[in-house]
Short mmCIF file of C-alpha atoms in Angstrom, two decimals:
data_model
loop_
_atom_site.label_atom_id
_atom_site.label_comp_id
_atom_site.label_asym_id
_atom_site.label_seq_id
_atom_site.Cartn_x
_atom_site.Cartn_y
_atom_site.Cartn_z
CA UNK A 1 0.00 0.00 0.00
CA UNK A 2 0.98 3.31 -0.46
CA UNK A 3 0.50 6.88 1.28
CA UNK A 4 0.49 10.84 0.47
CA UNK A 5 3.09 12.79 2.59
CA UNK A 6 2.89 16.69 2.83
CA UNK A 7 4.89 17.31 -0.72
CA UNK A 8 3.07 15.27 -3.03
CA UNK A 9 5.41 12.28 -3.16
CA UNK A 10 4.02 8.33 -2.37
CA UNK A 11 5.16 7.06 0.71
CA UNK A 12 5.24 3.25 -0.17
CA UNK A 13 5.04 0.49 2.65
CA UNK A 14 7.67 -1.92 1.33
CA UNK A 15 10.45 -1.90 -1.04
CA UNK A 16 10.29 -1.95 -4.75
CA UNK A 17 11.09 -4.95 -6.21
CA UNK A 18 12.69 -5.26 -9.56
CA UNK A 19 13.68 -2.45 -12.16
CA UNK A 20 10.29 -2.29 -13.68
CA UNK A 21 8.78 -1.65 -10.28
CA UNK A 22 11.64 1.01 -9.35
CA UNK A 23 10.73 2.95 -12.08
CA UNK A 24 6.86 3.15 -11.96
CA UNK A 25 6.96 3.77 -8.44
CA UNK A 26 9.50 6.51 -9.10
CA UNK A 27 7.87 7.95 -12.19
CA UNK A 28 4.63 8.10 -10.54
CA UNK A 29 6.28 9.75 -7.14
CA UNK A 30 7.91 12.30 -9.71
CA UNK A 31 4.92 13.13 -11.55
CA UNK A 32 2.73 13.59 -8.51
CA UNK A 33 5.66 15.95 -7.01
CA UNK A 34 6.07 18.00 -9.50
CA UNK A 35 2.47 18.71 -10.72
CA UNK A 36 1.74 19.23 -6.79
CA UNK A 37 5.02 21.85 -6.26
CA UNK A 38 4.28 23.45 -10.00
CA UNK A 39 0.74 23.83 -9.14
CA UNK A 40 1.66 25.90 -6.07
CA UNK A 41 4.54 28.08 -7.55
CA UNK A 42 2.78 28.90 -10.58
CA UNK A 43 -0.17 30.32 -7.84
CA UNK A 44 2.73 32.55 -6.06
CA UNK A 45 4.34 33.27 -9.56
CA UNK A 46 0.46 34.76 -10.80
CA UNK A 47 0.46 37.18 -7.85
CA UNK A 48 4.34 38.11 -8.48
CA UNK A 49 3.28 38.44 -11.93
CA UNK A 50 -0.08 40.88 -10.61
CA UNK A 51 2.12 42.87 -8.52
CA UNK A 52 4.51 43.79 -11.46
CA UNK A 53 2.26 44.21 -14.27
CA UNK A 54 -1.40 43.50 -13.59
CA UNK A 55 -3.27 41.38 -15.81
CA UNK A 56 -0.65 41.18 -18.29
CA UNK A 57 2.13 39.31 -15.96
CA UNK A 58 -1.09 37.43 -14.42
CA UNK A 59 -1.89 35.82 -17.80
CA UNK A 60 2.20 35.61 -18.42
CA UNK A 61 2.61 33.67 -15.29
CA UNK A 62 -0.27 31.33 -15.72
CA UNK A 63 0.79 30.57 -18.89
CA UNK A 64 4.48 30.05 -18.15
CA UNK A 65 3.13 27.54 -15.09
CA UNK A 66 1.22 25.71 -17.06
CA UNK A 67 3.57 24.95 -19.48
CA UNK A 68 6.63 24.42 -17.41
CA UNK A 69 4.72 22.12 -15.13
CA UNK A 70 3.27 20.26 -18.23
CA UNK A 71 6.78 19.82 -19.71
CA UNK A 72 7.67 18.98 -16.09
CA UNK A 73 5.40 15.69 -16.57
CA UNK A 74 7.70 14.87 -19.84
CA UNK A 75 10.31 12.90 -17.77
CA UNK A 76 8.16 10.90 -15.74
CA UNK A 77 6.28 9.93 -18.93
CA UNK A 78 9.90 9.19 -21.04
CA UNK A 79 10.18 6.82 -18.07
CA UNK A 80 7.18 5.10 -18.09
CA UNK A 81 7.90 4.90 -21.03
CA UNK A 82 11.27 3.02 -21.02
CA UNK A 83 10.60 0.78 -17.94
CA UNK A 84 11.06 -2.78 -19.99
CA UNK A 85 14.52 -2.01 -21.39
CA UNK A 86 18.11 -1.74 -19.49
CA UNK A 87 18.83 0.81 -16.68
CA UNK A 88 21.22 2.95 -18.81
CA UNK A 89 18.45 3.41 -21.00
CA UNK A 90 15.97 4.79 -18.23
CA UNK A 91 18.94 7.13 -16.94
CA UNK A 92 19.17 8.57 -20.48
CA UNK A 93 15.38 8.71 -21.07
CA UNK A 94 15.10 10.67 -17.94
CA UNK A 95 18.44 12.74 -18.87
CA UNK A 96 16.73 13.34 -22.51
CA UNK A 97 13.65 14.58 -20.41
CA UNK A 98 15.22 16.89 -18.45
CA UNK A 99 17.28 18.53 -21.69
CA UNK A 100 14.12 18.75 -23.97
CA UNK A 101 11.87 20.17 -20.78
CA UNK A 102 14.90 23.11 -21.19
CA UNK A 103 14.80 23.27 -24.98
CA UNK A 104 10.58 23.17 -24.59
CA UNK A 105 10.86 26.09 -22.64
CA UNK A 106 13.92 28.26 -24.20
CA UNK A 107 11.59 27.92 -27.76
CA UNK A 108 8.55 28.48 -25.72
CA UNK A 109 9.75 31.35 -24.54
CA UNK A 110 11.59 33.00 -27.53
CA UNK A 111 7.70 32.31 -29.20
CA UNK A 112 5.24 33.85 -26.32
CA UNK A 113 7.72 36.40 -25.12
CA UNK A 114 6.84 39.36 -27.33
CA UNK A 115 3.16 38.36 -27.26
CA UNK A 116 0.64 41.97 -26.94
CA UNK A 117 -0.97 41.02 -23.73
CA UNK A 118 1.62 38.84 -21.81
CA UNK A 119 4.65 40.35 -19.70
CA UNK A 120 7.80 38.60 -20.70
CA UNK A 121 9.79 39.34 -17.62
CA UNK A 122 6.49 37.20 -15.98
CA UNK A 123 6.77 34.82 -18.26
CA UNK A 124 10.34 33.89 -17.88
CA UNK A 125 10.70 34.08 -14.21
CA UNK A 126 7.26 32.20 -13.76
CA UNK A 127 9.26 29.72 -16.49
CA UNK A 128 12.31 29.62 -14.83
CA UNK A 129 11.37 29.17 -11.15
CA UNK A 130 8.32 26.32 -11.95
CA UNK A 131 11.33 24.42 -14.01
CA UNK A 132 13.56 24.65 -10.95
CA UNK A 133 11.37 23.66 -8.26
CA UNK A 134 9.71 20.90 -10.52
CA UNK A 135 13.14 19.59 -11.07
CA UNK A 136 13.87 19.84 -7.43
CA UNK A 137 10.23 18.00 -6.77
CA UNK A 138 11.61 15.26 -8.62
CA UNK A 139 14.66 15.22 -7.05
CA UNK A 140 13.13 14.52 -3.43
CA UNK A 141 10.54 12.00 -5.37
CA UNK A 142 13.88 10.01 -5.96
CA UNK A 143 15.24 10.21 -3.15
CA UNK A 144 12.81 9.20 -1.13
CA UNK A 145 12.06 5.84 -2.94
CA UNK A 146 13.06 2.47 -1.11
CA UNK A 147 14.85 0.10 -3.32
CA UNK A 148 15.87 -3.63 -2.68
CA UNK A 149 19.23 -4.23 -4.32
CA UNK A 150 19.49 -8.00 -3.96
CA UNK A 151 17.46 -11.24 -4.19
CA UNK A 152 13.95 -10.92 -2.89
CA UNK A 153 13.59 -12.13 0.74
CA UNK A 154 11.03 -13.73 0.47
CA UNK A 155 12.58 -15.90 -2.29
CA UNK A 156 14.33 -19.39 -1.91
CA UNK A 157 17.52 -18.43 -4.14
CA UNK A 158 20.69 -18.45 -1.55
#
């Protein structure tokens, strides 16, 4: 069974078993993070965004959440998506997730920021400070997960 804790992560009662286990209880913990943490900054980025430019940086700041936490769900996804093949493989799909949620955002960015009706100083902060605490969300999402390196106790090999 499995349980919430306070920043959006799964709290799992045993230890994963097996690489294909690992990585959809770590993908899942990762995906629930981040949407959880970019949900909240994007709230505090909207009323940054307010502050310095009224409805302009309120619409630049929800947008600029909304698409750095959806291209915050990209990794978790790329890892889903890889769980059958070999471990180096899941490292680089979740490296490849993190570099294209950068590029996603750079071209996203370049695009939206001289938009009439969006401040691009609210934009890119909003951007910039969902990517990083998304990125730290996953971090703790990973670091939190319980893995069994070994033969499975309850097994009968010696």
């Amino acid at each position: 069974m499995w349980r919430w804790d306070r920043w959006g992560t799964v709290e799992y009662d045993g230890p994963a078993l097996g690489q294909a286990q690992v990585v959809r209880r770590l993908s899942g913990s990762m995906a629930r993070g981040a949407a959880l943490v970019g949900a909240a900054t994007t709230v505090v980025c909207a009323v940054g965004g307010i502050v310095a430019a009224g409805v302009p940086g309120l619409s630049a700041a929800a947008l600029g959440g909304l698409l750095a936490t959806g291209s915050a769900l990209l990794t978790p996804v790329l890892m889903l998506r890889t769980t059958h093949l070999e471990p180096g493989a899941v490292m680089l799909a979740a490296f490849g997730g993190l570099a294209m949620k950068a590029i996603i955002l750079l071209l996203a960015l370049f695009t939206l920021g001289g938009a009439p009706g969006l401040h691009r100083m609210s934009l890119a902060v909003t951007m910039l400070v969902v990517f990083i605490t998304t990125t730290a969300a996953e971090a703790w999402a990973g670091q939190k997960l319980q893995i069994l390196i070994g033969t499975d106790p309850g097994s009968t090999d010696a």
